[in-house]
Short mmCIF file of N, CA, C and O in Angstrom, two decimals:
data_model
loop_
_atom_site.label_atom_id
_atom_site.label_comp_id
_atom_site.label_asym_id
_atom_site.label_seq_id
_atom_site.Cartn_x
_atom_site.Cartn_y
_atom_site.Cartn_z
N GLN A 1 89.91 80.61 111.93
CA GLN A 1 89.63 81.18 110.70
C GLN A 1 89.01 82.43 110.80
O GLN A 1 88.38 82.62 111.79
N VAL A 2 89.38 83.37 109.94
CA VAL A 2 88.97 84.73 109.98
C VAL A 2 88.13 84.95 108.93
O VAL A 2 88.38 84.60 107.69
N GLN A 3 86.77 85.40 109.02
CA GLN A 3 85.94 85.90 107.72
C GLN A 3 85.95 87.47 107.77
O GLN A 3 85.85 87.90 109.05
N LEU A 4 86.00 87.99 106.48
CA LEU A 4 85.71 89.54 106.48
C LEU A 4 84.40 89.76 105.52
O LEU A 4 84.06 89.14 104.60
N VAL A 5 83.45 90.57 106.01
CA VAL A 5 82.40 90.76 105.23
C VAL A 5 82.01 92.34 104.98
O VAL A 5 81.90 93.20 105.88
N GLU A 6 82.16 92.84 103.73
CA GLU A 6 81.90 93.97 103.32
C GLU A 6 80.67 94.39 103.06
O GLU A 6 79.73 93.55 102.53
N SER A 7 80.32 95.59 102.97
CA SER A 7 79.06 96.14 102.59
C SER A 7 79.10 97.80 102.36
O SER A 7 80.15 98.45 102.84
N GLY A 8 78.09 98.14 101.77
CA GLY A 8 78.08 99.60 101.50
C GLY A 8 78.33 100.06 100.13
O GLY A 8 78.28 101.10 99.81
N GLY A 9 78.53 99.06 99.33
CA GLY A 9 79.10 99.61 97.69
C GLY A 9 77.74 99.89 97.07
O GLY A 9 76.66 99.73 97.67
N GLY A 10 77.97 100.55 95.93
CA GLY A 10 76.66 100.85 95.18
C GLY A 10 77.28 101.74 93.98
O GLY A 10 78.50 102.11 93.56
N LEU A 11 76.30 102.39 93.36
CA LEU A 11 76.40 103.25 92.31
C LEU A 11 75.99 104.74 92.88
O LEU A 11 75.10 105.11 93.45
N VAL A 12 77.13 105.55 92.65
CA VAL A 12 76.95 107.05 92.90
C VAL A 12 77.49 108.09 91.96
O VAL A 12 78.17 107.51 90.98
N GLN A 13 76.92 109.13 91.76
CA GLN A 13 77.28 110.20 90.76
C GLN A 13 78.71 110.84 91.31
O GLN A 13 78.77 110.93 92.41
N ALA A 14 79.39 111.23 90.34
CA ALA A 14 80.80 111.88 90.76
C ALA A 14 80.32 113.17 91.59
O ALA A 14 79.41 113.82 91.32
N GLY A 15 81.38 113.13 92.53
CA GLY A 15 80.98 114.15 93.56
C GLY A 15 80.33 113.95 94.80
O GLY A 15 80.31 114.40 95.81
N GLY A 16 79.84 112.54 94.59
CA GLY A 16 78.77 112.16 95.88
C GLY A 16 79.62 111.30 96.86
O GLY A 16 80.86 111.29 96.94
N SER A 17 79.08 110.71 97.84
CA SER A 17 79.65 109.91 98.87
C SER A 17 79.30 108.68 99.09
O SER A 17 78.01 108.50 98.88
N LEU A 18 80.16 107.66 99.65
CA LEU A 18 79.74 106.42 100.07
C LEU A 18 80.69 106.06 101.45
O LEU A 18 81.47 106.33 101.60
N ARG A 19 79.73 105.27 102.15
CA ARG A 19 80.43 104.71 103.41
C ARG A 19 80.60 103.35 103.16
O ARG A 19 79.39 102.43 103.21
N LEU A 20 81.72 102.59 103.33
CA LEU A 20 81.86 101.17 103.39
C LEU A 20 82.28 100.76 104.79
O LEU A 20 82.82 101.57 105.50
N SER A 21 81.68 99.68 105.01
CA SER A 21 82.02 98.84 106.20
C SER A 21 82.43 97.46 106.07
O SER A 21 82.35 96.70 105.06
N CYS A 22 83.31 96.78 107.12
CA CYS A 22 83.86 95.66 106.74
C CYS A 22 84.03 95.05 108.38
O CYS A 22 84.72 95.62 109.17
N ALA A 23 83.22 93.93 108.49
CA ALA A 23 83.15 93.45 109.92
C ALA A 23 84.13 91.95 109.79
O ALA A 23 83.86 91.18 108.76
N ALA A 24 84.97 91.93 110.62
CA ALA A 24 85.67 90.89 110.76
C ALA A 24 85.14 89.89 111.93
O ALA A 24 84.85 90.39 113.09
N SER A 25 85.40 88.53 111.87
CA SER A 25 84.74 87.79 112.65
C SER A 25 85.72 86.36 112.60
O SER A 25 86.57 86.28 111.90
N GLY A 26 85.91 85.80 113.82
CA GLY A 26 86.60 84.66 114.12
C GLY A 26 87.88 84.87 115.03
O GLY A 26 87.73 85.83 115.91
N SER A 27 88.82 84.25 114.83
CA SER A 27 90.06 84.40 116.00
C SER A 27 90.94 85.37 115.61
O SER A 27 91.71 85.40 114.46
N ILE A 28 90.72 86.47 116.20
CA ILE A 28 91.58 87.85 115.43
C ILE A 28 92.38 88.29 116.82
O ILE A 28 92.03 88.52 118.12
N PHE A 29 93.66 88.43 116.35
CA PHE A 29 94.54 89.08 117.25
C PHE A 29 94.44 90.30 117.57
O PHE A 29 94.06 91.34 116.67
N SER A 30 94.49 90.82 118.69
CA SER A 30 94.16 92.25 119.23
C SER A 30 94.93 93.30 118.40
O SER A 30 94.46 94.48 118.13
N ARG A 31 95.96 93.02 118.20
CA ARG A 31 96.80 93.93 117.53
C ARG A 31 96.89 93.68 116.07
O ARG A 31 97.79 92.69 115.94
N ASN A 32 96.34 94.68 115.37
CA ASN A 32 96.21 94.26 113.97
C ASN A 32 96.04 95.37 113.14
O ASN A 32 95.94 96.49 113.65
N VAL A 33 96.24 95.33 111.57
CA VAL A 33 96.13 96.29 110.66
C VAL A 33 94.84 95.96 109.83
O VAL A 33 94.84 94.81 109.49
N MET A 34 93.84 96.97 109.82
CA MET A 34 92.73 96.56 108.97
C MET A 34 92.81 97.69 107.96
O MET A 34 93.59 98.74 108.15
N GLY A 35 92.22 97.20 106.62
CA GLY A 35 92.35 98.37 105.60
C GLY A 35 91.65 98.08 104.35
O GLY A 35 90.71 96.83 104.47
N TRP A 36 91.65 99.01 103.28
CA TRP A 36 91.01 98.72 102.12
C TRP A 36 91.81 99.00 101.05
O TRP A 36 92.83 99.68 101.02
N HIS A 37 91.76 97.91 100.00
CA HIS A 37 92.60 97.73 98.82
C HIS A 37 91.30 97.88 97.52
O HIS A 37 90.29 97.77 97.95
N ARG A 38 91.75 98.35 96.58
CA ARG A 38 90.77 98.31 95.09
C ARG A 38 91.39 97.70 94.09
O ARG A 38 92.57 97.86 93.92
N GLN A 39 90.72 97.33 93.38
CA GLN A 39 90.98 96.75 92.04
C GLN A 39 89.95 97.02 90.80
O GLN A 39 88.96 96.61 91.09
N ALA A 40 90.43 97.85 89.97
CA ALA A 40 89.48 98.20 88.92
C ALA A 40 90.03 96.93 87.81
O ALA A 40 91.02 96.49 87.65
N PRO A 41 88.82 96.91 86.70
CA PRO A 41 89.23 96.05 85.57
C PRO A 41 90.37 96.32 84.99
O PRO A 41 90.42 97.39 84.33
N GLY A 42 91.15 95.28 84.80
CA GLY A 42 92.46 95.34 84.02
C GLY A 42 93.65 96.14 84.64
O GLY A 42 94.72 96.37 84.11
N LYS A 43 93.22 96.32 85.91
CA LYS A 43 94.36 97.13 86.67
C LYS A 43 94.83 96.37 88.13
O LYS A 43 94.18 95.37 88.36
N GLN A 44 95.93 96.85 88.35
CA GLN A 44 96.50 96.00 89.30
C GLN A 44 96.00 96.62 90.68
O GLN A 44 95.35 97.69 91.03
N ARG A 45 95.89 95.69 91.79
CA ARG A 45 95.31 96.15 93.17
C ARG A 45 96.13 97.15 93.88
O ARG A 45 97.51 97.13 93.69
N GLU A 46 95.36 98.16 94.17
CA GLU A 46 96.35 99.29 95.00
C GLU A 46 95.94 99.42 96.36
O GLU A 46 94.42 99.22 96.66
N LEU A 47 96.47 100.17 97.28
CA LEU A 47 96.20 100.59 98.39
C LEU A 47 95.26 101.57 98.37
O LEU A 47 95.43 102.51 97.90
N VAL A 48 94.13 101.65 99.26
CA VAL A 48 93.50 102.58 99.68
C VAL A 48 93.53 103.36 100.72
O VAL A 48 94.18 104.54 100.95
N ALA A 49 93.62 102.53 101.94
CA ALA A 49 93.93 103.11 103.18
C ALA A 49 93.95 101.92 104.24
O ALA A 49 93.51 100.94 104.03
N THR A 50 94.81 101.89 105.40
CA THR A 50 95.00 101.35 106.42
C THR A 50 94.84 101.84 107.89
O THR A 50 95.32 103.21 107.92
N ILE A 51 94.49 101.16 108.60
CA ILE A 51 94.50 101.51 110.03
C ILE A 51 94.90 100.73 111.01
O ILE A 51 94.41 99.41 110.94
N THR A 52 95.77 101.10 111.77
CA THR A 52 96.20 99.94 112.84
C THR A 52 95.09 99.84 114.20
O THR A 52 94.11 100.76 114.35
N SER A 53 95.24 98.70 114.94
CA SER A 53 94.67 98.67 116.11
C SER A 53 94.76 100.06 116.98
O SER A 53 93.83 100.33 117.96
N GLY A 54 95.94 100.67 117.12
CA GLY A 54 96.21 101.77 117.73
C GLY A 54 95.60 103.13 117.26
O GLY A 54 95.69 104.17 117.77
N GLY A 55 95.12 103.03 115.82
CA GLY A 55 94.47 104.28 115.12
C GLY A 55 95.48 104.98 114.27
O GLY A 55 95.02 105.95 113.59
N VAL A 56 96.58 104.35 114.22
CA VAL A 56 97.57 105.04 113.09
C VAL A 56 97.08 104.68 111.65
O VAL A 56 96.62 103.63 111.22
N THR A 57 96.87 105.69 110.75
CA THR A 57 96.24 105.70 109.49
C THR A 57 97.44 106.00 108.20
O THR A 57 98.26 106.66 108.61
N ASP A 58 96.98 105.13 107.14
CA ASP A 58 97.83 105.44 106.03
C ASP A 58 96.98 105.60 104.86
O ASP A 58 95.87 104.70 104.77
N TYR A 59 96.94 106.37 103.75
CA TYR A 59 96.31 106.61 102.73
C TYR A 59 97.28 106.24 101.27
O TYR A 59 98.46 107.01 101.21
N GLY A 60 96.56 105.85 100.43
CA GLY A 60 97.01 106.05 99.09
C GLY A 60 97.13 107.41 98.52
O GLY A 60 96.09 108.27 98.88
N ASP A 61 98.08 107.69 97.79
CA ASP A 61 97.99 109.38 97.34
C ASP A 61 96.87 109.79 96.60
O ASP A 61 96.36 110.71 96.85
N SER A 62 96.04 108.82 95.76
CA SER A 62 95.02 108.93 94.88
C SER A 62 93.72 109.40 95.60
O SER A 62 92.99 109.89 95.23
N VAL A 63 93.85 108.98 97.10
CA VAL A 63 92.56 109.28 97.94
C VAL A 63 92.85 110.12 99.16
O VAL A 63 91.77 110.42 99.95
N LYS A 64 94.14 110.68 99.25
CA LYS A 64 94.25 111.60 100.36
C LYS A 64 93.38 113.01 100.13
O LYS A 64 93.30 113.49 99.34
N GLY A 65 92.87 113.13 101.47
CA GLY A 65 91.92 114.28 101.47
C GLY A 65 90.54 114.25 101.05
O GLY A 65 89.54 115.10 101.30
N ARG A 66 90.31 112.97 100.58
CA ARG A 66 88.87 112.61 100.04
C ARG A 66 88.26 111.35 101.10
O ARG A 66 86.96 111.48 101.36
N PHE A 67 89.02 110.47 101.22
CA PHE A 67 88.60 109.20 101.95
C PHE A 67 89.13 109.46 103.45
O PHE A 67 90.15 109.90 103.75
N THR A 68 88.20 108.66 104.35
CA THR A 68 88.74 108.72 105.76
C THR A 68 88.49 107.20 106.13
O THR A 68 87.34 106.87 106.10
N ILE A 69 89.57 106.58 106.92
CA ILE A 69 89.28 105.24 107.43
C ILE A 69 89.28 105.39 109.10
O ILE A 69 89.91 106.15 109.57
N SER A 70 88.51 104.56 109.40
CA SER A 70 88.23 104.54 110.74
C SER A 70 87.90 103.11 111.26
O SER A 70 87.61 102.24 110.52
N ARG A 71 87.73 102.74 112.53
CA ARG A 71 87.74 101.23 113.06
C ARG A 71 86.83 101.54 114.40
O ARG A 71 87.07 102.42 115.15
N ASP A 72 86.28 100.33 114.96
CA ASP A 72 85.69 100.06 115.97
C ASP A 72 86.30 98.79 116.45
O ASP A 72 86.07 97.69 115.97
N ASN A 73 87.41 98.98 117.28
CA ASN A 73 87.84 97.75 117.73
C ASN A 73 86.96 96.85 118.59
O ASN A 73 87.58 95.43 118.60
N VAL A 74 85.89 97.18 119.15
CA VAL A 74 85.25 96.30 120.03
C VAL A 74 84.42 95.42 118.78
O VAL A 74 84.28 94.19 119.21
N LYS A 75 83.94 95.92 117.92
CA LYS A 75 83.14 95.42 116.75
C LYS A 75 84.01 94.82 115.93
O LYS A 75 83.63 94.02 114.97
N ASN A 76 85.48 94.93 115.78
CA ASN A 76 86.26 94.36 114.96
C ASN A 76 85.69 94.73 113.37
O ASN A 76 85.77 93.98 112.51
N THR A 77 85.42 96.18 113.31
CA THR A 77 84.95 96.67 111.98
C THR A 77 85.87 97.85 111.64
O THR A 77 86.11 98.70 112.34
N VAL A 78 85.84 97.86 110.35
CA VAL A 78 86.57 99.07 109.75
C VAL A 78 85.42 99.78 108.61
O VAL A 78 84.96 98.86 108.01
N TYR A 79 85.79 101.06 108.59
CA TYR A 79 85.01 101.63 107.81
C TYR A 79 85.75 102.79 106.90
O TYR A 79 86.87 103.18 107.14
N LEU A 80 85.22 102.97 105.85
CA LEU A 80 85.73 103.90 104.95
C LEU A 80 84.68 104.94 104.35
O LEU A 80 83.72 104.74 103.63
N GLN A 81 84.88 106.06 104.63
CA GLN A 81 84.16 107.16 104.29
C GLN A 81 84.65 107.91 103.10
O GLN A 81 85.77 108.22 103.16
N MET A 82 84.15 107.78 101.98
CA MET A 82 84.67 108.18 100.54
C MET A 82 83.56 109.30 100.20
O MET A 82 82.48 109.40 100.03
N ASN A 83 84.28 110.46 100.08
CA ASN A 83 83.85 111.59 99.69
C ASN A 83 84.42 112.24 98.28
O ASN A 83 85.36 111.69 97.83
N SER A 84 83.73 113.25 97.73
CA SER A 84 84.16 113.66 96.39
C SER A 84 84.74 112.57 95.39
O SER A 84 85.56 112.60 94.77
N LEU A 85 83.64 111.71 95.35
CA LEU A 85 83.90 110.55 94.50
C LEU A 85 84.33 110.67 92.81
O LEU A 85 83.43 111.81 92.46
N LYS A 86 85.28 110.21 92.23
CA LYS A 86 85.53 110.39 90.94
C LYS A 86 85.07 109.15 90.03
O LYS A 86 85.27 108.15 90.83
N PRO A 87 84.94 109.23 88.87
CA PRO A 87 84.85 108.03 88.06
C PRO A 87 85.94 107.16 88.03
O PRO A 87 85.91 105.83 88.25
N GLU A 88 87.16 107.53 88.38
CA GLU A 88 88.35 106.80 88.46
C GLU A 88 88.41 106.04 89.77
O GLU A 88 89.31 105.27 90.06
N ASP A 89 87.58 106.27 90.50
CA ASP A 89 87.18 105.45 92.15
C ASP A 89 86.55 104.19 91.64
O ASP A 89 86.52 103.37 92.63
N THR A 90 85.89 103.99 90.46
CA THR A 90 85.33 102.83 90.18
C THR A 90 86.05 101.74 90.31
O THR A 90 87.27 101.50 89.68
N ALA A 91 85.75 100.63 91.21
CA ALA A 91 86.60 99.48 91.38
C ALA A 91 85.78 98.48 92.40
O ALA A 91 84.81 99.04 93.12
N ALA A 92 86.39 97.40 92.50
CA ALA A 92 85.97 96.37 93.69
C ALA A 92 86.80 96.93 94.98
O ALA A 92 88.18 97.11 94.66
N TYR A 93 86.19 97.30 95.97
CA TYR A 93 86.83 97.63 97.16
C TYR A 93 86.98 96.48 98.12
O TYR A 93 85.94 95.84 98.35
N ILE A 94 88.20 96.05 98.65
CA ILE A 94 88.55 94.44 99.12
C ILE A 94 88.93 94.93 100.58
O ILE A 94 89.87 95.57 100.82
N CYS A 95 88.47 94.46 101.45
CA CYS A 95 88.82 94.59 103.09
C CYS A 95 89.89 93.57 103.28
O CYS A 95 89.85 92.41 102.85
N ASN A 96 90.85 94.05 104.15
CA ASN A 96 91.96 93.18 104.70
C ASN A 96 92.33 93.45 106.11
O ASN A 96 92.06 94.65 106.60
N ILE A 97 92.58 92.32 106.73
CA ILE A 97 93.21 92.30 108.15
C ILE A 97 94.35 91.52 108.08
O ILE A 97 94.54 90.57 107.39
N ASN A 98 95.39 92.10 108.95
CA ASN A 98 96.63 91.24 109.09
C ASN A 98 97.33 91.23 110.27
O ASN A 98 97.10 92.61 111.00
N TRP A 99 98.02 90.38 110.79
CA TRP A 99 98.97 90.88 112.01
C TRP A 99 100.04 89.52 111.87
O TRP A 99 99.81 88.47 111.19
N VAL A 100 101.10 89.81 112.21
CA VAL A 100 102.50 88.87 112.33
C VAL A 100 102.49 88.31 111.06
O VAL A 100 102.74 88.90 109.84
N THR A 101 102.10 86.80 111.00
CA THR A 101 102.30 86.27 109.55
C THR A 101 100.96 85.94 109.11
O THR A 101 100.58 85.18 107.83
N LYS A 102 99.88 86.42 109.65
CA LYS A 102 98.33 86.15 109.06
C LYS A 102 97.91 87.37 108.18
O LYS A 102 98.21 88.47 108.33
N ASP A 103 97.21 87.21 107.21
CA ASP A 103 96.54 87.94 106.29
C ASP A 103 95.45 87.59 105.73
O ASP A 103 95.38 86.24 104.93
N TYR A 104 94.41 88.15 105.91
CA TYR A 104 93.00 87.67 105.30
C TYR A 104 92.11 88.70 104.38
O TYR A 104 92.60 89.81 104.84
N TRP A 105 91.46 88.24 103.36
CA TRP A 105 90.84 89.24 102.61
C TRP A 105 89.34 88.92 102.63
O TRP A 105 88.99 87.71 102.39
N GLY A 106 88.74 89.99 102.29
CA GLY A 106 87.12 89.66 101.88
C GLY A 106 87.03 89.46 100.52
O GLY A 106 87.85 89.38 99.64
N LYS A 107 85.87 89.43 100.17
CA LYS A 107 85.36 88.95 98.73
C LYS A 107 85.21 90.49 97.94
O LYS A 107 85.28 90.40 96.74
N GLY A 108 85.06 91.49 98.72
CA GLY A 108 85.15 92.74 98.05
C GLY A 108 83.76 93.22 97.83
O GLY A 108 82.67 92.69 97.73
N THR A 109 83.65 94.52 97.60
CA THR A 109 82.04 95.29 97.42
C THR A 109 82.41 96.25 96.34
O THR A 109 83.26 96.88 96.19
N LEU A 110 81.46 96.27 95.22
CA LEU A 110 81.68 97.03 94.09
C LEU A 110 81.26 98.42 94.26
O LEU A 110 80.14 98.70 94.91
N VAL A 111 81.93 99.45 94.02
CA VAL A 111 81.86 100.78 93.99
C VAL A 111 81.77 101.36 92.37
O VAL A 111 82.85 101.30 91.77
N THR A 112 80.89 102.18 91.88
CA THR A 112 80.81 102.41 90.56
C THR A 112 80.19 104.04 90.81
O THR A 112 79.29 104.21 91.36
N VAL A 113 81.14 104.75 90.25
CA VAL A 113 80.87 106.38 90.27
C VAL A 113 80.62 106.69 88.68
O VAL A 113 81.59 106.43 87.73
N SER A 114 79.57 107.19 88.55
CA SER A 114 79.21 107.88 87.04
C SER A 114 79.54 109.15 86.94
O SER A 114 79.45 109.93 87.68
N SER A 115 79.89 109.45 85.76
CA SER A 115 80.14 110.78 85.45
C SER A 115 79.17 111.62 85.03
O SER A 115 78.00 111.30 84.71
#
């Protein structure tokens, strides 16, 4: 079994920054993809960013140029540096790790951006 624990969410003013962390534990395949999705009230879950164990990244269009994803493969931890935050970034940010047929999700951490 795999567990994901997110941290770093909170309240920030528009234009500010936050850094999220997600630590994975358990039986983890070394070649995997970790990432962040988000879900705002009344909206569908959307991709924020992903990163492979080899360091290849992908970003959702709405966060390109503002957010940066990184990871520490030794610690099985993924980070999301969020800069120039906007009120529309307000959402629950949910961590994910997947490989082959396995797909695990965290419980999420709430990010609120005030205008």
